[in-house]
Amino acid sequence: MEDKRNIQIIEWEHLDKKKFYVFGVAMTMMIRVSVYPFTLIRTRLQVQKGKSLYHGTFDAFIKILRADGITGLYRGFLVNTFTLISGQCYVTTYELTRKFVADYSQSNTVKSLVAGGSASLVAQSITVPIDVVSQHLMMQRKGEKMGRFQVRGNPEGQGVVAFGQTKDIIRQILRADGLRGFYRGYVASLLTYIPNSAVWWPFYHFYAEQLSYLCPKECPHIVFQAVSGPLAAATASILTNPMDVIRTRVQVEGKNSIILTFRQLMAEEGPWGLMKGLSARIISATPSTIVIVVGYESLKKLSLRPELVDSRHW
């Protein structure tokens, strides 16, 4: 008899691909809308010098809301939605790599680690140019500028002006750095997100497995998965936040050297500077990861091929 505590992983060959992509895009968009304000706050906290503008996540949230209204928390959002493409490339690469690695190893940890790192490599190659533009838009605020570039015209960034700001930022990047400017911080991004993804998936499956043995057999698997996701995200965030701070500064401040950026950060703010934005990162990661995990696992169940539905216990 099947052990109900055994969490069955739905692999690529079990999915109805059409359902998987249609549901996946809709789910990803809803998640982006809910967590984007904390992504913006995290970016500003990581770029600011010391605590010159904001004293923490909540302080930044209140100040941005008072100064710019709700739209201020969504600066750069329209550009950032193009990362939906990289998101679909990520999950496709992850699932296909798991399938490939399964021919050489049945270890779920090995499959998750290799697939997670590979998926992040592909996704970041698409995401970095979008991130560079959206991060500069995130830095736009009334008063003192935070980034290298300052958009001209209506500072409110509403309606058609939002697209005007995007074009203005793109022109300034091209004039200052050429096409290479859109891949500024690419290596730093790889050094941040490949380890983050490679660590997240093994820890996610590890936590889910351990929780399955601690909880009653009748407990739905989705509960283990919903708790495991944030635990894995917090673990990965703590391990990779130093590189994330350096990546953000390289991209926003136009620096050319990861080593020099690290040295400058240590000289100005000490080791604690490497943890800037960590609370905002975990706060945004916790609800978003619950939604992502529950959504992703539910998406895979909804996309399961009809002939396999009755053979699975959830």
CSV table of C-alpha atoms in Angstrom, one decimal:
chain,number,residue,atom,x,y,z
A,1,MET,CA,0.0,0.0,0.0
A,2,GLU,CA,1.3,3.5,-0.9
A,3,ASP,CA,2.7,5.5,2.0
A,4,LYS,CA,0.7,8.8,2.0
A,5,ARG,CA,3.6,10.6,3.6
A,6,ASN,CA,5.6,10.1,0.4
A,7,ILE,CA,5.4,13.3,-1.6
A,8,GLN,CA,5.2,12.4,-5.2
A,9,ILE,CA,6.9,14.8,-7.6
A,10,ILE,CA,5.2,15.5,-10.8
A,11,GLU,CA,7.8,15.4,-13.6
A,12,TRP,CA,7.8,17.0,-17.0
A,13,GLU,CA,6.5,14.0,-18.9
A,14,HIS,CA,3.4,13.9,-16.7
A,15,LEU,CA,2.2,17.3,-17.8
A,16,ASP,CA,-0.3,18.7,-20.3
A,17,LYS,CA,2.0,21.4,-21.7
A,18,LYS,CA,-0.7,23.7,-23.0
A,19,LYS,CA,-2.5,23.9,-19.6
A,20,PHE,CA,0.9,24.3,-17.9
A,21,TYR,CA,1.9,27.4,-19.9
A,22,VAL,CA,-1.5,29.1,-19.9
A,23,PHE,CA,-2.1,28.7,-16.2
A,24,GLY,CA,1.6,29.5,-15.5
A,25,VAL,CA,1.6,33.0,-17.1
A,26,ALA,CA,-1.6,34.0,-15.3
A,27,MET,CA,-0.3,32.8,-11.9
A,28,THR,CA,3.1,34.5,-12.3
A,29,MET,CA,1.4,37.8,-13.2
A,30,MET,CA,-0.7,37.7,-10.0
A,31,ILE,CA,2.4,37.0,-7.9
A,32,ARG,CA,4.4,39.9,-9.5
A,33,VAL,CA,1.6,42.4,-8.7
A,34,SER,CA,1.5,41.3,-5.1
A,35,VAL,CA,5.2,41.4,-4.3
A,36,TYR,CA,6.6,44.1,-6.5
A,37,PRO,CA,6.5,46.9,-3.9
A,38,PHE,CA,8.8,44.9,-1.7
A,39,THR,CA,11.2,44.3,-4.6
A,40,LEU,CA,11.4,48.1,-5.1
A,41,ILE,CA,11.9,48.7,-1.4
A,42,ARG,CA,14.7,46.1,-1.2
A,43,THR,CA,16.4,47.6,-4.2
A,44,ARG,CA,16.4,51.1,-2.7
A,45,LEU,CA,17.6,49.9,0.7
A,46,GLN,CA,20.5,48.1,-1.0
A,47,VAL,CA,21.6,51.1,-3.0
A,48,GLN,CA,21.3,53.9,-0.4
A,49,LYS,CA,24.4,54.8,1.5
A,50,GLY,CA,24.0,53.8,5.1
A,51,LYS,CA,20.6,54.9,6.3
A,52,SER,CA,20.6,58.2,4.5
A,53,LEU,CA,17.0,57.9,3.2
A,54,TYR,CA,15.3,55.0,4.9
A,55,HIS,CA,15.8,53.3,8.2
A,56,GLY,CA,14.3,50.0,7.3
A,57,THR,CA,11.6,48.2,5.2
A,58,PHE,CA,8.6,49.7,7.0
A,59,ASP,CA,10.1,53.2,7.1
A,60,ALA,CA,10.7,53.0,3.3
A,61,PHE,CA,7.2,51.7,2.6
A,62,ILE,CA,5.6,54.6,4.5
A,63,LYS,CA,7.9,57.3,3.0
A,64,ILE,CA,7.5,56.1,-0.6
A,65,LEU,CA,3.7,55.9,-0.1
A,66,ARG,CA,3.5,59.5,1.4
A,67,ALA,CA,5.8,61.0,-1.3
A,68,ASP,CA,4.6,59.2,-4.4
A,69,GLY,CA,1.4,57.4,-3.6
A,70,ILE,CA,0.7,53.8,-4.5
A,71,THR,CA,2.2,54.3,-8.0
A,72,GLY,CA,5.5,55.1,-6.4
A,73,LEU,CA,5.7,51.5,-5.2
A,74,TYR,CA,5.2,50.3,-8.8
A,75,ARG,CA,7.8,52.3,-10.6
A,76,GLY,CA,9.3,50.1,-13.4
A,77,PHE,CA,6.6,47.5,-13.1
A,78,LEU,CA,5.5,47.6,-16.7
A,79,VAL,CA,9.1,47.0,-17.8
A,80,ASN,CA,9.5,44.3,-15.2
A,81,THR,CA,6.4,42.3,-16.6
A,82,PHE,CA,8.6,41.3,-19.5
A,83,THR,CA,10.4,39.0,-17.1
A,84,LEU,CA,7.3,36.8,-17.5
A,85,ILE,CA,9.1,35.4,-20.5
A,86,SER,CA,12.2,34.5,-18.5
A,87,GLY,CA,9.9,33.0,-15.8
A,88,GLN,CA,8.4,30.5,-18.4
A,89,CYS,CA,11.9,29.8,-19.7
A,90,TYR,CA,13.0,29.1,-16.1
A,91,VAL,CA,10.3,26.5,-15.3
A,92,THR,CA,10.8,24.8,-18.7
A,93,THR,CA,14.6,24.6,-18.3
A,94,TYR,CA,14.1,23.3,-14.7
A,95,GLU,CA,11.7,20.6,-15.7
A,96,LEU,CA,13.6,19.5,-18.8
A,97,THR,CA,17.0,19.4,-16.9
A,98,ARG,CA,15.4,17.3,-14.1
A,99,LYS,CA,14.3,14.9,-16.8
A,100,PHE,CA,17.8,14.8,-18.4
A,101,VAL,CA,19.6,14.4,-15.1
A,102,ALA,CA,17.3,11.5,-14.1
A,103,ASP,CA,19.0,9.4,-16.8
A,104,TYR,CA,22.2,9.6,-14.7
A,105,SER,CA,21.0,10.0,-11.1
A,106,GLN,CA,17.8,9.2,-9.2
A,107,SER,CA,18.8,11.4,-6.3
A,108,ASN,CA,16.2,14.2,-5.9
A,109,THR,CA,18.8,16.5,-4.4
A,110,VAL,CA,21.2,16.1,-7.4
A,111,LYS,CA,18.3,16.6,-9.9
A,112,SER,CA,17.1,19.7,-8.0
A,113,LEU,CA,20.5,21.3,-7.6
A,114,VAL,CA,21.6,20.8,-11.2
A,115,ALA,CA,18.2,21.8,-12.6
A,116,GLY,CA,17.8,24.8,-10.4
A,117,GLY,CA,21.3,26.2,-11.3
A,118,SER,CA,20.7,25.5,-15.0
A,119,ALA,CA,17.3,27.2,-15.0
A,120,SER,CA,18.7,30.3,-13.3
A,121,LEU,CA,21.5,30.5,-15.9
A,122,VAL,CA,19.0,30.6,-18.8
A,123,ALA,CA,16.5,32.9,-17.0
A,124,GLN,CA,19.2,35.5,-16.0
A,125,SER,CA,20.4,35.8,-19.6
A,126,ILE,CA,17.0,37.1,-20.4
A,127,THR,CA,16.2,38.9,-17.2
A,128,VAL,CA,19.3,41.1,-16.7
A,129,PRO,CA,18.6,43.7,-19.4
A,130,ILE,CA,15.0,44.0,-18.1
A,131,ASP,CA,16.3,44.3,-14.5
A,132,VAL,CA,18.8,47.0,-15.4
A,133,VAL,CA,16.1,49.2,-16.9
A,134,SER,CA,13.5,48.5,-14.2
A,135,GLN,CA,16.0,49.1,-11.4
A,136,HIS,CA,16.9,52.5,-12.8
A,137,LEU,CA,13.1,53.3,-12.9
A,138,MET,CA,12.8,52.1,-9.3
A,139,MET,CA,15.4,54.7,-8.3
A,140,GLN,CA,13.3,57.6,-9.6
A,141,ARG,CA,12.0,59.7,-6.7
A,142,LYS,CA,11.1,63.3,-5.9
A,143,GLY,CA,14.1,65.2,-4.6
A,144,GLU,CA,17.6,63.7,-4.5
A,145,LYS,CA,18.3,61.0,-7.1
A,146,MET,CA,19.5,57.6,-6.0
A,147,GLY,CA,20.8,56.1,-9.2
A,148,ARG,CA,23.1,57.2,-12.1
A,149,PHE,CA,20.3,58.3,-14.3
A,150,GLN,CA,17.5,60.8,-13.8
A,151,VAL,CA,14.5,60.9,-16.1
A,152,ARG,CA,13.3,64.2,-17.4
A,153,GLY,CA,9.7,65.5,-17.7
A,154,ASN,CA,6.7,64.7,-15.5
A,155,PRO,CA,8.1,63.2,-12.3
A,156,GLU,CA,4.8,61.4,-11.5
A,157,GLY,CA,5.4,58.6,-14.0
A,158,GLN,CA,1.8,58.1,-14.7
A,159,GLY,CA,0.0,57.0,-17.9
A,160,VAL,CA,1.9,57.5,-21.1
A,161,VAL,CA,4.7,59.2,-19.2
A,162,ALA,CA,5.7,55.8,-17.7
A,163,PHE,CA,6.7,54.6,-21.2
A,164,GLY,CA,8.4,58.0,-21.8
A,165,GLN,CA,10.5,57.4,-18.7
A,166,THR,CA,11.4,53.9,-19.9
A,167,LYS,CA,12.6,55.2,-23.3
A,168,ASP,CA,14.5,58.0,-21.6
A,169,ILE,CA,16.4,55.5,-19.3
A,170,ILE,CA,17.1,53.2,-22.3
A,171,ARG,CA,18.6,56.2,-24.2
A,172,GLN,CA,20.7,57.2,-21.2
A,173,ILE,CA,22.1,53.7,-20.8
A,174,LEU,CA,22.9,53.5,-24.5
A,175,ARG,CA,24.7,56.8,-24.4
A,176,ALA,CA,26.7,56.0,-21.3
A,177,ASP,CA,27.6,52.4,-21.8
A,178,GLY,CA,26.4,51.2,-25.2
A,179,LEU,CA,24.7,47.8,-25.6
A,180,ARG,CA,27.0,46.4,-22.9
A,181,GLY,CA,25.2,48.6,-20.4
A,182,PHE,CA,22.1,46.4,-20.5
A,183,TYR,CA,24.2,43.4,-19.3
A,184,ARG,CA,26.0,45.4,-16.5
A,185,GLY,CA,26.1,43.1,-13.5
A,186,TYR,CA,25.4,40.0,-15.5
A,187,VAL,CA,28.2,38.0,-13.8
A,188,ALA,CA,27.1,39.3,-10.4
A,189,SER,CA,23.5,38.2,-11.2
A,190,LEU,CA,24.7,34.7,-12.1
A,191,LEU,CA,26.8,34.6,-8.9
A,192,THR,CA,23.6,35.6,-7.0
A,193,TYR,CA,20.8,33.6,-8.6
A,194,ILE,CA,22.5,30.4,-9.7
A,195,PRO,CA,23.5,29.6,-6.1
A,196,ASN,CA,20.1,30.9,-4.9
A,197,SER,CA,18.1,28.6,-7.2
A,198,ALA,CA,20.5,25.7,-6.8
A,199,VAL,CA,20.1,25.9,-3.0
A,200,TRP,CA,16.4,26.7,-2.9
A,201,TRP,CA,15.1,23.5,-4.7
A,202,PRO,CA,17.1,20.9,-2.6
A,203,PHE,CA,16.1,22.7,0.7
A,204,TYR,CA,12.5,22.9,-0.5
A,205,HIS,CA,12.3,19.2,-1.1
A,206,PHE,CA,14.3,18.5,2.1
A,207,TYR,CA,12.0,20.6,4.3
A,208,ALA,CA,8.9,19.1,2.7
A,209,GLU,CA,10.2,15.6,3.3
A,210,GLN,CA,11.0,16.2,7.0
A,211,LEU,CA,7.7,17.9,7.6
A,212,SER,CA,5.9,14.9,6.0
A,213,TYR,CA,7.3,12.7,8.8
A,214,LEU,CA,6.5,15.1,11.6
A,215,CYS,CA,2.8,15.6,10.6
A,216,PRO,CA,-0.1,13.1,10.6
A,217,LYS,CA,-0.4,10.9,7.5
A,218,GLU,CA,-3.8,12.5,6.7
A,219,CYS,CA,-2.3,16.0,6.4
A,220,PRO,CA,-2.5,17.2,2.8
A,221,HIS,CA,0.9,17.4,1.0
A,222,ILE,CA,0.2,21.0,-0.1
A,223,VAL,CA,0.5,22.0,3.6
A,224,PHE,CA,4.1,20.6,3.8
A,225,GLN,CA,4.9,22.3,0.5
A,226,ALA,CA,3.4,25.7,1.6
A,227,VAL,CA,5.6,25.7,4.7
A,228,SER,CA,8.7,24.3,3.0
A,229,GLY,CA,8.8,27.0,0.4
A,230,PRO,CA,9.3,30.0,2.7
A,231,LEU,CA,11.8,28.1,4.8
A,232,ALA,CA,13.8,27.3,1.7
A,233,ALA,CA,13.5,30.9,0.5
A,234,ALA,CA,14.7,32.3,3.9
A,235,THR,CA,17.7,29.9,3.9
A,236,ALA,CA,18.6,30.8,0.3
A,237,SER,CA,18.2,34.5,1.0
A,238,ILE,CA,20.5,34.5,4.0
A,239,LEU,CA,23.2,32.6,2.0
A,240,THR,CA,23.0,34.8,-1.1
A,241,ASN,CA,22.1,38.3,0.2
A,242,PRO,CA,25.7,39.6,0.2
A,243,MET,CA,26.0,38.9,-3.5
A,244,ASP,CA,22.6,40.3,-4.1
A,245,VAL,CA,23.6,43.7,-2.5
A,246,ILE,CA,26.8,43.8,-4.7
A,247,ARG,CA,24.8,42.9,-7.8
A,248,THR,CA,22.3,45.7,-7.2
A,249,ARG,CA,25.0,48.3,-6.7
A,250,VAL,CA,26.9,47.1,-9.8
A,251,GLN,CA,23.8,47.5,-11.9
A,252,VAL,CA,22.4,50.7,-10.4
A,253,GLU,CA,25.6,52.7,-9.7
A,254,GLY,CA,27.4,51.6,-12.9
A,255,LYS,CA,30.3,49.9,-11.3
A,256,ASN,CA,32.6,47.7,-13.3
A,257,SER,CA,34.2,45.5,-10.7
A,258,ILE,CA,32.5,43.1,-8.3
A,259,ILE,CA,35.7,43.0,-6.1
A,260,LEU,CA,36.0,46.8,-5.9
A,261,THR,CA,32.3,47.1,-5.1
A,262,PHE,CA,32.7,44.6,-2.3
A,263,ARG,CA,35.7,46.4,-0.9
A,264,GLN,CA,34.0,49.8,-1.1
A,265,LEU,CA,30.9,48.4,0.7
A,266,MET,CA,33.0,46.9,3.4
A,267,ALA,CA,35.0,50.1,3.9
A,268,GLU,CA,31.8,52.3,4.1
A,269,GLU,CA,29.4,50.1,6.0
A,270,GLY,CA,31.3,47.0,7.3
A,271,PRO,CA,30.0,43.4,7.2
A,272,TRP,CA,26.5,44.4,8.1
A,273,GLY,CA,26.3,46.2,4.7
A,274,LEU,CA,26.2,42.8,3.1
A,275,MET,CA,22.9,42.1,4.8
A,276,LYS,CA,21.1,45.3,3.6
A,277,GLY,CA,17.6,44.7,2.4
A,278,LEU,CA,17.6,41.1,3.8
A,279,SER,CA,14.4,41.7,5.8
A,280,ALA,CA,12.6,43.2,2.8
A,281,ARG,CA,13.8,40.2,0.8
A,282,ILE,CA,12.5,37.7,3.3
A,283,ILE,CA,9.2,39.6,3.8
A,284,SER,CA,8.6,39.7,0.0
A,285,ALA,CA,9.8,36.1,-0.4
A,286,THR,CA,7.6,34.6,2.4
A,287,PRO,CA,4.1,35.4,1.0
A,288,SER,CA,5.3,35.2,-2.6
A,289,THR,CA,7.0,31.8,-2.1
A,290,ILE,CA,3.8,30.4,-0.4
A,291,VAL,CA,1.8,31.6,-3.4
A,292,ILE,CA,4.5,30.3,-5.9
A,293,VAL,CA,4.8,26.9,-4.3
A,294,VAL,CA,1.0,26.4,-3.8
A,295,GLY,CA,0.4,27.8,-7.2
A,296,TYR,CA,3.2,25.9,-8.9
A,297,GLU,CA,2.3,22.6,-7.3
A,298,SER,CA,-1.4,23.2,-8.0
A,299,LEU,CA,-0.5,24.3,-11.6
A,300,LYS,CA,1.3,21.0,-12.1
A,301,LYS,CA,-1.7,19.0,-10.7
A,302,LEU,CA,-4.1,20.9,-12.9
A,303,SER,CA,-1.8,20.2,-15.9
A,304,LEU,CA,-1.4,16.5,-15.1
A,305,ARG,CA,-2.3,14.3,-18.0
A,306,PRO,CA,-5.9,12.9,-17.6
A,307,GLU,CA,-4.9,9.3,-17.5
A,308,LEU,CA,-2.6,10.0,-14.5
A,309,VAL,CA,-5.0,11.9,-12.2
A,310,ASP,CA,-6.5,8.9,-10.4
A,311,SER,CA,-3.1,7.3,-9.7
A,312,ARG,CA,-1.9,10.2,-7.5
A,313,HIS,CA,-2.6,10.9,-3.8
A,314,TRP,CA,-2.4,14.5,-2.7
